[in-house]
mmCIF file of C-alpha atoms in Angstrom:
data_model
loop_
_atom_site.group_PDB
_atom_site.id
_atom_site.type_symbol
_atom_site.label_atom_id
_atom_site.label_comp_id
_atom_site.label_asym_id
_atom_site.label_seq_id
_atom_site.Cartn_x
_atom_site.Cartn_y
_atom_site.Cartn_z
ATOM 1 C CA MET A 27 -129.458 -204.693 24.710
ATOM 2 C CA SER A 28 -133.466 -204.958 24.793
ATOM 3 C CA LYS A 29 -135.108 -206.201 21.379
ATOM 4 C CA PRO A 30 -138.400 -204.307 21.395
ATOM 5 C CA LEU A 31 -138.730 -205.326 17.672
ATOM 6 C CA THR A 32 -138.560 -209.031 18.073
ATOM 7 C CA GLY A 33 -141.037 -210.300 15.748
ATOM 8 C CA LYS A 34 -141.422 -207.498 13.377
ATOM 9 C CA VAL A 35 -140.176 -207.471 9.869
ATOM 10 C CA ALA A 36 -138.994 -203.941 8.600
ATOM 11 C CA LEU A 37 -137.981 -202.691 5.204
ATOM 12 C CA VAL A 38 -135.343 -200.002 4.601
ATOM 13 C CA THR A 39 -135.128 -198.535 1.241
ATOM 14 C CA GLY A 40 -131.639 -197.484 0.235
ATOM 15 C CA GLY A 41 -129.912 -199.633 2.935
ATOM 16 C CA SER A 42 -126.699 -200.690 1.628
ATOM 17 C CA ARG A 43 -124.945 -197.525 2.913
ATOM 18 C CA GLY A 44 -124.801 -194.604 5.063
ATOM 19 C CA LEU A 45 -127.969 -193.696 7.100
ATOM 20 C CA GLY A 46 -129.615 -196.553 5.484
ATOM 21 C CA ALA A 47 -127.206 -199.178 6.461
ATOM 22 C CA ALA A 48 -126.827 -197.674 9.821
ATOM 23 C CA THR A 49 -130.726 -198.218 10.299
ATOM 24 C CA VAL A 50 -130.851 -201.865 8.895
ATOM 25 C CA ARG A 51 -128.079 -202.594 11.809
ATOM 26 C CA LEU A 52 -130.064 -200.983 14.451
ATOM 27 C CA LEU A 53 -133.393 -202.339 13.565
ATOM 28 C CA ALA A 54 -131.771 -205.742 13.211
ATOM 29 C CA GLU A 55 -130.266 -205.249 16.609
ATOM 30 C CA GLN A 56 -133.525 -204.464 18.099
ATOM 31 C CA GLY A 57 -135.103 -207.889 17.196
ATOM 32 C CA ALA A 58 -136.482 -206.999 13.899
ATOM 33 C CA ASP A 59 -136.273 -209.245 10.573
ATOM 34 C CA VAL A 60 -135.044 -206.620 8.207
ATOM 35 C CA ALA A 61 -135.163 -206.455 4.103
ATOM 36 C CA PHE A 62 -133.386 -203.479 2.358
ATOM 37 C CA THR A 63 -133.373 -202.371 -1.300
ATOM 38 C CA TYR A 64 -129.938 -201.216 -3.017
ATOM 39 C CA VAL A 65 -129.515 -200.193 -6.802
ATOM 40 C CA SER A 66 -125.929 -200.669 -8.016
ATOM 41 C CA SER A 67 -123.531 -202.430 -5.428
ATOM 42 C CA GLU A 68 -124.451 -205.982 -4.733
ATOM 43 C CA LYS A 69 -121.294 -206.285 -3.085
ATOM 44 C CA GLN A 70 -121.903 -203.472 -0.588
ATOM 45 C CA ALA A 71 -125.416 -204.670 0.038
ATOM 46 C CA GLN A 72 -124.228 -208.240 0.890
ATOM 47 C CA ALA A 73 -121.797 -206.849 3.446
ATOM 48 C CA VAL A 74 -124.595 -205.534 5.215
ATOM 49 C CA VAL A 75 -126.494 -208.627 5.062
ATOM 50 C CA ASP A 76 -123.472 -210.530 6.252
ATOM 51 C CA GLU A 77 -122.832 -208.176 9.159
ATOM 52 C CA VAL A 78 -126.468 -208.704 10.096
ATOM 53 C CA HIS A 79 -126.216 -212.355 10.013
ATOM 54 C CA GLY A 80 -122.880 -212.128 11.921
ATOM 55 C CA LYS A 81 -124.744 -210.853 14.742
ATOM 56 C CA GLY A 82 -127.368 -213.507 14.562
ATOM 57 C CA ALA A 83 -130.104 -211.553 13.217
ATOM 58 C CA LYS A 84 -131.972 -211.857 9.756
ATOM 59 C CA ALA A 85 -131.499 -209.499 6.913
ATOM 60 C CA VAL A 86 -131.939 -209.749 2.948
ATOM 61 C CA ALA A 87 -131.266 -207.397 0.377
ATOM 62 C CA PHE A 88 -133.235 -206.547 -2.776
ATOM 63 C CA LYS A 89 -132.375 -204.750 -5.906
ATOM 64 C CA SER A 90 -134.569 -202.272 -6.695
ATOM 65 C CA ASP A 91 -134.615 -198.872 -8.352
ATOM 66 C CA GLN A 92 -137.002 -196.476 -6.831
ATOM 67 C CA ALA A 93 -137.228 -194.172 -9.745
ATOM 68 C CA ASP A 94 -138.924 -197.223 -11.383
ATOM 69 C CA THR A 95 -142.479 -196.603 -9.537
ATOM 70 C CA SER A 96 -143.872 -199.657 -11.235
ATOM 71 C CA ARG A 97 -141.459 -201.760 -9.307
ATOM 72 C CA ALA A 98 -142.989 -200.945 -6.088
ATOM 73 C CA PRO A 99 -145.716 -203.735 -5.652
ATOM 74 C CA ALA A 100 -143.363 -206.525 -6.349
ATOM 75 C CA LEU A 101 -140.713 -205.095 -4.006
ATOM 76 C CA ILE A 102 -143.402 -205.144 -1.163
ATOM 77 C CA ASP A 103 -144.468 -208.721 -2.585
ATOM 78 C CA ASP A 104 -140.814 -210.014 -2.259
ATOM 79 C CA VAL A 105 -140.648 -208.755 1.254
ATOM 80 C CA VAL A 106 -143.827 -210.586 2.599
ATOM 81 C CA ALA A 107 -142.931 -213.766 0.592
ATOM 82 C CA HIS A 108 -139.521 -213.652 2.302
ATOM 83 C CA PHE A 109 -140.676 -212.861 5.720
ATOM 84 C CA GLY A 110 -144.251 -213.614 5.858
ATOM 85 C CA GLY A 111 -145.526 -210.096 6.409
ATOM 86 C CA LEU A 112 -144.459 -206.314 6.983
ATOM 87 C CA ASP A 113 -144.767 -204.129 10.015
ATOM 88 C CA ILE A 114 -142.335 -201.493 9.708
ATOM 89 C CA LEU A 115 -141.280 -199.116 6.575
ATOM 90 C CA VAL A 116 -138.395 -196.703 6.155
ATOM 91 C CA ASN A 117 -138.409 -194.473 3.217
ATOM 92 C CA ASN A 118 -134.842 -193.551 3.441
ATOM 93 C CA ALA A 119 -133.472 -193.945 -0.645
ATOM 94 C CA ALA A 120 -133.036 -190.520 -2.204
ATOM 95 C CA ILE A 121 -130.593 -188.924 -4.493
ATOM 96 C CA PRO A 122 -129.271 -185.507 -4.879
ATOM 97 C CA ALA A 123 -129.659 -182.911 -7.800
ATOM 98 C CA ALA A 124 -128.816 -179.265 -7.538
ATOM 99 C CA GLY A 125 -129.289 -176.062 -9.670
ATOM 100 C CA THR A 126 -130.939 -172.759 -9.708
ATOM 101 C CA VAL A 127 -134.270 -172.296 -11.070
ATOM 102 C CA ASP A 128 -132.932 -169.784 -13.778
ATOM 103 C CA ALA A 129 -129.609 -171.900 -14.627
ATOM 104 C CA PRO A 130 -129.456 -171.925 -18.497
ATOM 105 C CA ASP A 131 -127.798 -175.179 -18.741
ATOM 106 C CA ALA A 132 -129.601 -177.006 -15.753
ATOM 107 C CA ASP A 133 -129.552 -180.939 -16.124
ATOM 108 C CA THR A 134 -133.014 -181.634 -16.236
ATOM 109 C CA ALA A 135 -132.479 -185.201 -16.792
ATOM 110 C CA ALA A 136 -130.670 -185.452 -13.441
ATOM 111 C CA LEU A 137 -133.573 -183.493 -11.975
ATOM 112 C CA ASP A 138 -136.382 -185.692 -13.258
ATOM 113 C CA ARG A 139 -134.889 -188.506 -12.005
ATOM 114 C CA MET A 140 -134.195 -187.129 -8.625
ATOM 115 C CA HIS A 141 -138.098 -186.202 -8.473
ATOM 116 C CA ALA A 142 -138.942 -189.718 -9.642
ATOM 117 C CA THR A 143 -136.626 -191.192 -6.912
ATOM 118 C CA ASN A 144 -137.229 -188.785 -3.961
ATOM 119 C CA TYR A 145 -140.872 -188.063 -4.529
ATOM 120 C CA LEU A 146 -142.800 -190.266 -6.801
ATOM 121 C CA GLY A 147 -141.030 -193.480 -5.686
ATOM 122 C CA VAL A 148 -141.349 -192.890 -2.102
ATOM 123 C CA ILE A 149 -145.226 -192.239 -2.944
ATOM 124 C CA ALA A 150 -145.349 -195.514 -4.890
ATOM 125 C CA VAL A 151 -143.674 -197.478 -2.065
ATOM 126 C CA ILE A 152 -145.991 -196.122 0.650
ATOM 127 C CA ARG A 153 -149.136 -196.924 -1.393
ATOM 128 C CA ALA A 154 -147.922 -200.455 -2.063
ATOM 129 C CA ALA A 155 -146.675 -201.177 1.526
ATOM 130 C CA SER A 156 -149.917 -199.753 3.235
ATOM 131 C CA ARG A 157 -152.053 -202.340 1.776
ATOM 132 C CA VAL A 158 -150.043 -205.038 3.559
ATOM 133 C CA LEU A 159 -148.797 -203.371 6.681
ATOM 134 C CA ARG A 160 -149.961 -205.261 9.672
ATOM 135 C CA THR A 161 -152.152 -203.517 12.470
ATOM 136 C CA GLY A 162 -149.818 -201.483 14.596
ATOM 137 C CA GLY A 163 -147.394 -200.637 11.649
ATOM 138 C CA ARG A 164 -145.124 -197.970 11.117
ATOM 139 C CA ILE A 165 -144.227 -195.837 8.008
ATOM 140 C CA ILE A 166 -141.079 -193.506 8.759
ATOM 141 C CA THR A 167 -140.202 -191.177 5.861
ATOM 142 C CA VAL A 168 -136.611 -189.793 6.214
ATOM 143 C CA SER A 169 -136.485 -186.143 5.050
ATOM 144 C CA SER A 170 -134.259 -183.434 5.635
ATOM 145 C CA GLY A 171 -133.925 -179.996 7.179
ATOM 146 C CA LEU A 172 -134.460 -178.774 3.723
ATOM 147 C CA GLY A 173 -138.005 -180.170 3.654
ATOM 148 C CA SER A 174 -139.008 -177.291 5.680
ATOM 149 C CA ARG A 175 -136.274 -174.534 5.027
ATOM 150 C CA VAL A 176 -134.155 -173.726 1.935
ATOM 151 C CA GLY A 177 -130.920 -172.506 3.477
ATOM 152 C CA VAL A 178 -128.893 -171.926 0.200
ATOM 153 C CA PRO A 179 -129.173 -171.381 -3.639
ATOM 154 C CA GLY A 180 -129.602 -174.334 -5.979
ATOM 155 C CA LEU A 181 -131.773 -176.595 -3.785
ATOM 156 C CA ALA A 182 -135.014 -175.824 -5.087
ATOM 157 C CA ASP A 183 -136.004 -179.050 -6.574
ATOM 158 C CA TYR A 184 -134.305 -181.279 -3.938
ATOM 159 C CA SER A 185 -136.018 -179.159 -1.212
ATOM 160 C CA ALA A 186 -139.466 -179.510 -3.111
ATOM 161 C CA THR A 187 -139.132 -183.524 -3.219
ATOM 162 C CA LYS A 188 -138.286 -183.331 0.579
ATOM 163 C CA SER A 189 -141.447 -181.308 1.424
ATOM 164 C CA GLY A 190 -143.643 -183.271 -0.639
ATOM 165 C CA ILE A 191 -142.817 -186.661 0.941
ATOM 166 C CA GLU A 192 -143.257 -184.946 4.372
ATOM 167 C CA ARG A 193 -146.894 -183.957 3.408
ATOM 168 C CA TYR A 194 -147.691 -187.042 1.787
ATOM 169 C CA THR A 195 -146.447 -188.863 4.945
ATOM 170 C CA LEU A 196 -148.588 -186.938 7.116
ATOM 171 C CA GLY A 197 -151.388 -187.484 5.131
ATOM 172 C CA ALA A 198 -150.837 -191.207 5.398
ATOM 173 C CA ALA A 199 -150.834 -190.661 8.935
ATOM 174 C CA ARG A 200 -154.478 -189.500 8.664
ATOM 175 C CA ASP A 201 -155.605 -192.304 6.163
ATOM 176 C CA LEU A 202 -154.119 -195.154 8.185
ATOM 177 C CA GLY A 203 -154.660 -194.149 11.673
ATOM 178 C CA PRO A 204 -157.916 -196.033 11.927
ATOM 179 C CA ARG A 205 -155.825 -199.414 11.333
ATOM 180 C CA ASN A 206 -153.631 -198.174 14.091
ATOM 181 C CA ILE A 207 -150.788 -197.631 11.662
ATOM 182 C CA THR A 208 -148.674 -194.563 12.335
ATOM 183 C CA ALA A 209 -146.696 -192.328 9.956
ATOM 184 C CA ASN A 210 -143.977 -189.885 10.907
ATOM 185 C CA VAL A 211 -141.106 -188.064 9.474
ATOM 186 C CA VAL A 212 -137.558 -187.687 10.401
ATOM 187 C CA GLU A 213 -135.953 -184.544 9.134
ATOM 188 C CA ALA A 214 -132.183 -185.599 8.925
ATOM 189 C CA GLY A 215 -129.355 -183.089 8.475
ATOM 190 C CA LEU A 216 -125.856 -182.966 7.211
ATOM 191 C CA MET A 217 -124.377 -186.477 8.069
ATOM 192 C CA GLU A 218 -120.814 -187.993 7.812
ATOM 193 C CA GLY A 219 -120.423 -190.182 4.857
ATOM 194 C CA GLY A 220 -123.531 -188.449 3.483
ATOM 195 C CA MET A 221 -124.901 -188.479 -0.128
ATOM 196 C CA GLN A 222 -122.724 -185.821 -1.699
ATOM 197 C CA PRO A 223 -120.472 -183.723 0.644
ATOM 198 C CA PRO A 224 -120.770 -179.958 -0.552
ATOM 199 C CA ASP A 225 -117.663 -178.150 -0.996
ATOM 200 C CA PRO A 226 -115.637 -176.835 1.878
ATOM 201 C CA GLU A 227 -116.804 -173.193 1.827
ATOM 202 C CA THR A 228 -120.266 -174.216 1.587
ATOM 203 C CA LEU A 229 -119.842 -176.950 4.437
ATOM 204 C CA LYS A 230 -118.542 -174.182 6.543
ATOM 205 C CA VAL A 231 -121.454 -172.027 5.982
ATOM 206 C CA LEU A 232 -123.983 -174.836 6.292
ATOM 207 C CA LEU A 233 -122.255 -175.752 9.750
ATOM 208 C CA SER A 234 -122.359 -172.302 10.812
ATOM 209 C CA SER A 235 -126.282 -172.371 10.508
ATOM 210 C CA LEU A 236 -126.684 -175.319 12.934
ATOM 211 C CA SER A 237 -127.054 -174.884 16.458
ATOM 212 C CA LEU A 238 -124.721 -177.829 17.183
ATOM 213 C CA GLN A 239 -122.445 -176.677 14.441
ATOM 214 C CA ARG A 240 -121.067 -179.975 13.677
ATOM 215 C CA MET A 241 -122.180 -183.091 11.082
ATOM 216 C CA GLY A 242 -124.060 -185.685 12.548
ATOM 217 C CA HIS A 243 -123.423 -189.417 12.548
ATOM 218 C CA PRO A 244 -125.901 -191.863 10.727
ATOM 219 C CA ASP A 245 -126.179 -193.780 14.079
ATOM 220 C CA GLU A 246 -127.527 -190.593 15.366
ATOM 221 C CA ILE A 247 -130.294 -190.193 13.018
ATOM 222 C CA ALA A 248 -130.952 -194.167 12.738
ATOM 223 C CA ALA A 249 -131.737 -193.661 16.756
ATOM 224 C CA ALA A 250 -134.606 -191.260 15.733
ATOM 225 C CA ILE A 251 -135.855 -193.636 13.293
ATOM 226 C CA ALA A 252 -135.665 -196.462 15.649
ATOM 227 C CA PHE A 253 -137.447 -194.903 18.149
ATOM 228 C CA LEU A 254 -140.549 -194.011 15.851
ATOM 229 C CA ALA A 255 -140.640 -197.821 14.796
ATOM 230 C CA SER A 256 -140.678 -199.037 18.717
ATOM 231 C CA PRO A 257 -143.738 -199.394 20.924
ATOM 232 C CA ALA A 258 -142.377 -196.264 22.894
ATOM 233 C CA ALA A 259 -143.641 -194.345 19.862
ATOM 234 C CA SER A 260 -147.242 -195.928 19.890
ATOM 235 C CA TYR A 261 -149.010 -192.662 20.147
ATOM 236 C CA VAL A 262 -146.894 -190.471 17.864
ATOM 237 C CA THR A 263 -148.116 -190.337 14.386
ATOM 238 C CA GLY A 264 -148.385 -187.262 11.975
ATOM 239 C CA ALA A 265 -145.208 -185.839 13.523
ATOM 240 C CA VAL A 266 -141.782 -184.313 12.099
ATOM 241 C CA LEU A 267 -139.007 -185.190 14.173
ATOM 242 C CA ASP A 268 -136.013 -182.731 13.855
ATOM 243 C CA ALA A 269 -132.686 -184.751 13.779
ATOM 244 C CA HIS A 270 -130.719 -182.137 12.124
ATOM 245 C CA GLY A 271 -128.346 -180.563 14.668
ATOM 246 C CA GLY A 272 -130.657 -177.269 15.045
ATOM 247 C CA TYR A 273 -131.224 -176.106 11.382
ATOM 248 C CA ASN A 274 -134.399 -174.698 12.286
ATOM 249 C CA ALA A 275 -133.590 -173.420 15.805
#
């Protein structure tokens, strides 16, 4: 396998499971030294590190709760101290929370934590990373098909966080372009082993809305992320790449 990312340092937020772990593995396979964050399961994170090391690549896990925006500068400092720099930032960490806007029993604490993690936390990490990203760096923000289309009730807040980080990332493309740093979005869709599987009836409705009418695999979305991180995407910036099975078709 070619290793187009040899010599690069990547940070993947939320990299201990699912899409994050698939992204860590693929970037490492392509030659990058990869740092990633986790929140709760040190054992799960260490398993990913061990897997990467077992293939002769380098990885390190940092415990960091993205909802604590004050933690972002220290996280970036830790990555740079460990690997000597930073070239690629993948904003993957996110949590779900749902509820209609008129719900009388809305769990506002859960919604607030989601906003802090999915929106404010992403912004904080981009701001901190942008100051140290090397020339030719990459910012890749993982969003969702719900960032551009709300297809079912109860997802206004979640969709708003995704739409927000999409616009922020495209703004970063404008701000950082003079430094030859690109910033792009991947809109991911329903995935096997995703954050919170919907009930069977809702899942049936959601799958019927997709052109491919199936769930994606984390490796399929990770491939889109790896493309945007690669030299092949050097003239791609300010773009939203759909990797959600045709949700918007």
